[in-house]
PDB file of C-alpha atoms in Angstrom:
ATOM      1  CA  MET A   1      -0.133   0.189  -0.075  1.00 49.00           C
ATOM      2  CA  ALA A   2       1.109   3.473  -1.020  1.00 52.00           C
ATOM      3  CA  GLU A   3       2.263   5.551   2.041  1.00 55.00           C
ATOM      4  CA  PHE A   4       0.575   9.007   3.336  1.00 52.00           C
ATOM      5  CA  ALA A   5       2.789  11.667   3.432  1.00 56.00           C
ATOM      6  CA  TYR A   6       0.926  13.053   6.494  1.00 53.00           C
ATOM      7  CA  PRO A   7      -0.111  10.280   9.060  1.00 55.00           C
ATOM      8  CA  ILE A   8      -3.859  10.070  10.032  1.00 52.00           C
ATOM      9  CA  LYS A   9      -3.755  12.071  13.141  1.00 56.00           C
ATOM     10  CA  ASP A  10      -2.936  15.380  11.012  1.00 57.00           C
ATOM     11  CA  ALA A  11      -5.139  15.278   8.592  1.00 59.00           C
ATOM     12  CA  PRO A  12      -7.538  17.252  10.481  1.00 73.00           C
ATOM     13  CA  LYS A  13      -5.167  20.282  10.378  1.00 75.00           C
ATOM     14  CA  PHE A  14      -4.151  19.832   6.927  1.00 76.00           C
ATOM     15  CA  VAL A  15      -7.854  19.915   6.160  1.00 79.00           C
ATOM     16  CA  LYS A  16      -8.273  23.121   7.871  1.00 81.00           C
ATOM     17  CA  LYS A  17      -5.575  25.096   6.344  1.00 85.00           C
ATOM     18  CA  ILE A  18      -6.563  24.146   2.804  1.00 86.00           C
ATOM     19  CA  VAL A  19     -10.176  25.209   4.114  1.00 85.00           C
ATOM     20  CA  ALA A  20      -8.551  28.633   5.409  1.00 87.00           C
ATOM     21  CA  VAL A  21      -6.588  29.062   2.215  1.00 89.00           C
ATOM     22  CA  ILE A  22      -9.396  28.573   0.113  1.00 91.00           C
ATOM     23  CA  ILE A  23     -11.575  30.775   2.331  1.00 91.00           C
ATOM     24  CA  GLY A  24      -9.480  33.307   2.323  1.00 88.00           C
ATOM     25  CA  ILE A  25      -8.904  33.589  -1.852  1.00 89.00           C
ATOM     26  CA  PHE A  26     -12.903  33.597  -2.178  1.00 86.00           C
ATOM     27  CA  ILE A  27     -12.921  36.708   0.258  1.00 84.00           C
ATOM     28  CA  VAL A  28     -10.026  38.249  -1.328  1.00 84.00           C
ATOM     29  CA  ILE A  29     -12.018  37.390  -5.090  1.00 79.00           C
ATOM     30  CA  VAL A  30     -15.856  39.147  -3.502  1.00 76.00           C
ATOM     31  CA  LEU A  31     -13.668  41.855  -2.144  1.00 74.00           C
ATOM     32  CA  PHE A  32     -12.342  42.550  -5.067  1.00 71.00           C
ATOM     33  CA  ASN A  33     -15.514  42.426  -7.393  1.00 66.00           C
ATOM     34  CA  ILE A  34     -17.094  44.771  -4.687  1.00 66.00           C
ATOM     35  CA  PHE A  35     -15.064  47.336  -5.026  1.00 67.00           C
ATOM     36  CA  ARG A  36     -14.988  47.227  -8.924  1.00 76.00           C
ATOM     37  CA  PHE A  37     -18.989  48.635  -8.587  1.00 84.00           C
ATOM     38  CA  PHE A  38     -17.824  51.598  -7.638  1.00 86.00           C
ATOM     39  CA  VAL A  39     -15.280  53.924  -9.385  1.00 90.00           C
ATOM     40  CA  ILE A  40     -13.988  57.130  -8.115  1.00 90.00           C
ATOM     41  CA  ILE A  41     -13.466  60.205 -10.529  1.00 94.00           C
ATOM     42  CA  ASP A  42     -10.909  62.232  -8.789  1.00 93.00           C
ATOM     43  CA  GLN A  43     -11.038  66.092  -8.985  1.00 94.00           C
ATOM     44  CA  GLY A  44      -9.800  67.598 -12.551  1.00 93.00           C
ATOM     45  CA  GLU A  45     -11.371  64.533 -14.277  1.00 94.00           C
ATOM     46  CA  ARG A  46     -14.770  63.487 -15.667  1.00 95.00           C
ATOM     47  CA  GLY A  47     -15.972  60.422 -16.473  1.00 94.00           C
ATOM     48  CA  VAL A  48     -17.885  58.960 -19.320  1.00 95.00           C
ATOM     49  CA  LEU A  49     -20.633  56.023 -18.480  1.00 94.00           C
ATOM     50  CA  LEU A  50     -20.647  53.224 -20.842  1.00 93.00           C
ATOM     51  CA  GLU A  51     -23.462  50.823 -20.684  1.00 92.00           C
ATOM     52  CA  PHE A  52     -21.737  47.735 -23.060  1.00 91.00           C
ATOM     53  CA  GLY A  53     -20.156  50.264 -25.513  1.00 87.00           C
ATOM     54  CA  GLN A  54     -23.000  53.041 -25.556  1.00 91.00           C
ATOM     55  CA  THR A  55     -22.178  56.605 -23.926  1.00 90.00           C
ATOM     56  CA  LYS A  56     -24.957  56.729 -20.912  1.00 91.00           C
ATOM     57  CA  ALA A  57     -24.097  59.716 -18.977  1.00 89.00           C
ATOM     58  CA  ASN A  58     -21.271  61.966 -17.965  1.00 92.00           C
ATOM     59  CA  LEU A  59     -20.000  62.170 -14.675  1.00 93.00           C
ATOM     60  CA  GLU A  60     -18.626  64.457 -12.522  1.00 94.00           C
ATOM     61  CA  PRO A  61     -16.071  64.157  -9.216  1.00 95.00           C
ATOM     62  CA  GLY A  62     -16.990  61.693  -6.903  1.00 93.00           C
ATOM     63  CA  LEU A  63     -17.955  58.643  -6.129  1.00 92.00           C
ATOM     64  CA  HIS A  64     -20.203  56.697  -8.884  1.00 91.00           C
ATOM     65  CA  PHE A  65     -21.761  52.757  -8.870  1.00 89.00           C
ATOM     66  CA  GLN A  66     -21.350  51.101 -11.894  1.00 88.00           C
ATOM     67  CA  ILE A  67     -22.139  47.117 -12.257  1.00 85.00           C
ATOM     68  CA  PRO A  68     -18.967  44.838 -13.796  1.00 80.00           C
ATOM     69  CA  ILE A  69     -19.545  43.778 -17.109  1.00 81.00           C
ATOM     70  CA  VAL A  70     -22.160  46.074 -17.901  1.00 87.00           C
ATOM     71  CA  ASN A  71     -20.600  49.481 -17.349  1.00 89.00           C
ATOM     72  CA  ASN A  72     -17.205  50.981 -17.724  1.00 89.00           C
ATOM     73  CA  VAL A  73     -16.706  54.658 -16.741  1.00 93.00           C
ATOM     74  CA  VAL A  74     -13.466  55.448 -19.612  1.00 93.00           C
ATOM     75  CA  ILE A  75     -11.371  58.493 -17.092  1.00 94.00           C
ATOM     76  CA  PHE A  76     -10.602  62.249 -19.233  1.00 94.00           C
ATOM     77  CA  ASP A  77      -8.308  64.911 -17.790  1.00 94.00           C
ATOM     78  CA  VAL A  78     -10.224  68.303 -18.072  1.00 93.00           C
ATOM     79  CA  ARG A  79      -7.276  70.088 -16.695  1.00 94.00           C
ATOM     80  CA  THR A  80      -5.652  72.824 -18.462  1.00 93.00           C
ATOM     81  CA  LYS A  81      -3.021  70.672 -21.289  1.00 92.00           C
ATOM     82  CA  LYS A  82       0.125  72.112 -22.848  1.00 91.00           C
ATOM     83  CA  ASP A  83       0.481  70.958 -26.729  1.00 86.00           C
ATOM     84  CA  GLN A  84       3.717  72.441 -28.664  1.00 87.00           C
ATOM     85  CA  VAL A  85       3.623  71.515 -32.131  1.00 86.00           C
ATOM     86  CA  GLU A  86       6.633  71.862 -34.977  1.00 88.00           C
ATOM     87  CA  ALA A  87       4.932  73.208 -37.798  1.00 86.00           C
ATOM     88  CA  GLY A  88       6.012  73.699 -41.743  1.00 86.00           C
ATOM     89  CA  ALA A  89       4.562  76.221 -43.170  1.00 88.00           C
ATOM     90  CA  ALA A  90       5.270  78.616 -46.830  1.00 87.00           C
ATOM     91  CA  SER A  91       4.703  82.366 -46.598  1.00 85.00           C
ATOM     92  CA  LYS A  92       2.683  84.197 -48.922  1.00 86.00           C
ATOM     93  CA  ASP A  93       5.989  84.935 -51.257  1.00 87.00           C
ATOM     94  CA  LEU A  94       6.665  81.465 -51.004  1.00 85.00           C
ATOM     95  CA  GLN A  95       9.689  81.488 -48.686  1.00 86.00           C
ATOM     96  CA  LEU A  96       9.622  78.325 -46.108  1.00 89.00           C
ATOM     97  CA  VAL A  97       8.568  79.216 -42.001  1.00 88.00           C
ATOM     98  CA  GLN A  98       9.530  76.915 -39.639  1.00 89.00           C
ATOM     99  CA  THR A  99       7.298  77.735 -36.512  1.00 87.00           C
ATOM    100  CA  THR A 100       7.027  76.375 -32.961  1.00 89.00           C
ATOM    101  CA  ILE A 101       3.339  76.423 -31.505  1.00 88.00           C
ATOM    102  CA  ALA A 102       2.826  75.974 -27.309  1.00 88.00           C
ATOM    103  CA  LEU A 103      -1.677  75.830 -27.136  1.00 88.00           C
ATOM    104  CA  ASN A 104      -2.345  75.513 -23.464  1.00 91.00           C
ATOM    105  CA  TYR A 105      -6.705  73.864 -24.051  1.00 89.00           C
ATOM    106  CA  HIS A 106      -8.933  71.884 -21.914  1.00 89.00           C
ATOM    107  CA  PRO A 107     -11.629  69.624 -23.058  1.00 90.00           C
ATOM    108  CA  ASP A 108     -15.118  71.298 -22.364  1.00 90.00           C
ATOM    109  CA  PRO A 109     -16.191  69.256 -19.123  1.00 92.00           C
ATOM    110  CA  ALA A 110     -19.998  69.081 -20.269  1.00 91.00           C
ATOM    111  CA  THR A 111     -19.136  67.215 -23.471  1.00 90.00           C
ATOM    112  CA  ILE A 112     -16.989  65.199 -22.411  1.00 92.00           C
ATOM    113  CA  ASP A 113     -19.045  62.568 -23.695  1.00 91.00           C
ATOM    114  CA  LYS A 114     -20.092  63.723 -26.844  1.00 91.00           C
ATOM    115  CA  LEU A 115     -15.862  64.132 -27.432  1.00 90.00           C
ATOM    116  CA  TYR A 116     -15.120  60.501 -26.755  1.00 91.00           C
ATOM    117  CA  GLN A 117     -18.274  58.972 -29.266  1.00 91.00           C
ATOM    118  CA  GLU A 118     -16.703  61.228 -32.046  1.00 89.00           C
ATOM    119  CA  VAL A 119     -13.365  61.032 -31.047  1.00 89.00           C
ATOM    120  CA  GLY A 120     -11.656  59.104 -28.835  1.00 87.00           C
ATOM    121  CA  VAL A 121      -8.990  59.298 -26.389  1.00 88.00           C
ATOM    122  CA  ASP A 122      -6.543  59.616 -28.144  1.00 88.00           C
ATOM    123  CA  TYR A 123      -8.384  63.652 -29.068  1.00 88.00           C
ATOM    124  CA  GLU A 124      -4.519  65.483 -28.505  1.00 88.00           C
ATOM    125  CA  SER A 125      -3.167  63.441 -31.679  1.00 86.00           C
ATOM    126  CA  ARG A 126      -6.404  63.376 -33.951  1.00 89.00           C
ATOM    127  CA  VAL A 127      -7.597  66.626 -33.526  1.00 88.00           C
ATOM    128  CA  ILE A 128      -5.559  69.301 -31.610  1.00 89.00           C
ATOM    129  CA  SER A 129      -1.925  68.622 -33.246  1.00 88.00           C
ATOM    130  CA  PRO A 130      -3.506  68.522 -37.229  1.00 90.00           C
ATOM    131  CA  ALA A 131      -5.722  71.686 -35.953  1.00 90.00           C
ATOM    132  CA  ILE A 132      -2.336  73.910 -35.023  1.00 90.00           C
ATOM    133  CA  GLN A 133      -0.552  72.953 -37.939  1.00 90.00           C
ATOM    134  CA  GLU A 134      -3.536  74.111 -40.279  1.00 91.00           C
ATOM    135  CA  SER A 135      -3.784  77.226 -38.762  1.00 90.00           C
ATOM    136  CA  VAL A 136      -0.169  78.125 -38.653  1.00 90.00           C
ATOM    137  CA  LYS A 137      -0.283  77.357 -42.102  1.00 90.00           C
ATOM    138  CA  ALA A 138      -3.330  79.365 -43.590  1.00 91.00           C
ATOM    139  CA  ALA A 139      -1.957  82.005 -41.299  1.00 90.00           C
ATOM    140  CA  THR A 140       1.726  82.462 -42.480  1.00 90.00           C
ATOM    141  CA  ALA A 141       0.337  82.124 -46.068  1.00 90.00           C
ATOM    142  CA  LYS A 142      -1.422  85.875 -46.030  1.00 91.00           C
ATOM    143  CA  PHE A 143       1.962  87.296 -44.972  1.00 89.00           C
ATOM    144  CA  THR A 144       5.125  87.735 -46.259  1.00 90.00           C
ATOM    145  CA  ALA A 145       8.547  86.690 -44.798  1.00 87.00           C
ATOM    146  CA  GLU A 146       9.452  89.650 -43.907  1.00 88.00           C
ATOM    147  CA  GLU A 147       5.592  90.733 -42.843  1.00 89.00           C
ATOM    148  CA  LEU A 148       6.076  87.711 -40.224  1.00 88.00           C
ATOM    149  CA  ILE A 149       8.423  89.160 -38.303  1.00 87.00           C
ATOM    150  CA  THR A 150       6.852  92.282 -38.212  1.00 90.00           C
ATOM    151  CA  LYS A 151       4.111  92.233 -37.845  1.00 90.00           C
ATOM    152  CA  ARG A 152       4.480  89.175 -35.389  1.00 90.00           C
ATOM    153  CA  SER A 153       1.017  90.327 -32.820  1.00 91.00           C
ATOM    154  CA  LEU A 154      -0.998  90.481 -36.294  1.00 92.00           C
ATOM    155  CA  VAL A 155       0.117  86.657 -37.267  1.00 90.00           C
ATOM    156  CA  LYS A 156      -0.310  85.287 -33.953  1.00 90.00           C
ATOM    157  CA  GLU A 157      -4.161  86.598 -33.556  1.00 93.00           C
ATOM    158  CA  GLU A 158      -4.905  85.277 -36.767  1.00 91.00           C
ATOM    159  CA  THR A 159      -3.101  81.973 -36.287  1.00 90.00           C
ATOM    160  CA  ARG A 160      -5.344  81.900 -33.103  1.00 91.00           C
ATOM    161  CA  LEU A 161      -8.609  82.825 -34.660  1.00 92.00           C
ATOM    162  CA  ASN A 162      -8.069  80.065 -36.787  1.00 90.00           C
ATOM    163  CA  LEU A 163      -7.359  77.591 -34.157  1.00 90.00           C
ATOM    164  CA  VAL A 164     -10.764  78.576 -32.531  1.00 89.00           C
ATOM    165  CA  GLU A 165     -12.693  78.549 -35.281  1.00 89.00           C
ATOM    166  CA  ARG A 166     -11.038  74.853 -35.838  1.00 87.00           C
ATOM    167  CA  LEU A 167     -11.833  73.248 -32.384  1.00 83.00           C
ATOM    168  CA  ASP A 168     -14.460  74.919 -30.790  1.00 79.00           C
ATOM    169  CA  ASP A 169     -16.068  72.191 -31.761  1.00 69.00           C
TER     170      ASP A 169
END
């Protein structure tokens, strides 16, 4: 006959340890899933509540309830950010102009669900940077190389107006 690694008299201790480990694992799993019922959105952030992938609501900062598997929350940072872009363009007299543009921006917290639906979480690279490039090109093309230097504030204002027009939506 085969011998047991544990004598028969130690079997209850061994069983108790296995049961204790199983109960411990079960408690950890239950606690993990209980915490998944809640999501915390910090100040300076907004959340988009998704139900089976469909946008349902904008969430303000605070503690929110969600149903695991059914709901998911995508969190957006709505604080002011800075995007710096190298923009190449041609002046009115066809001189090449290389410009570095810095833009401070933040998404509108009230329409964060629309931003998620129409653009997604990578809106900076898909919308902001191309808008900066196009605005610089449009503004630079209206001035000669000399005017770009002497009328710098006018060029800046023209670029700003172009950006506001492109990014307003």
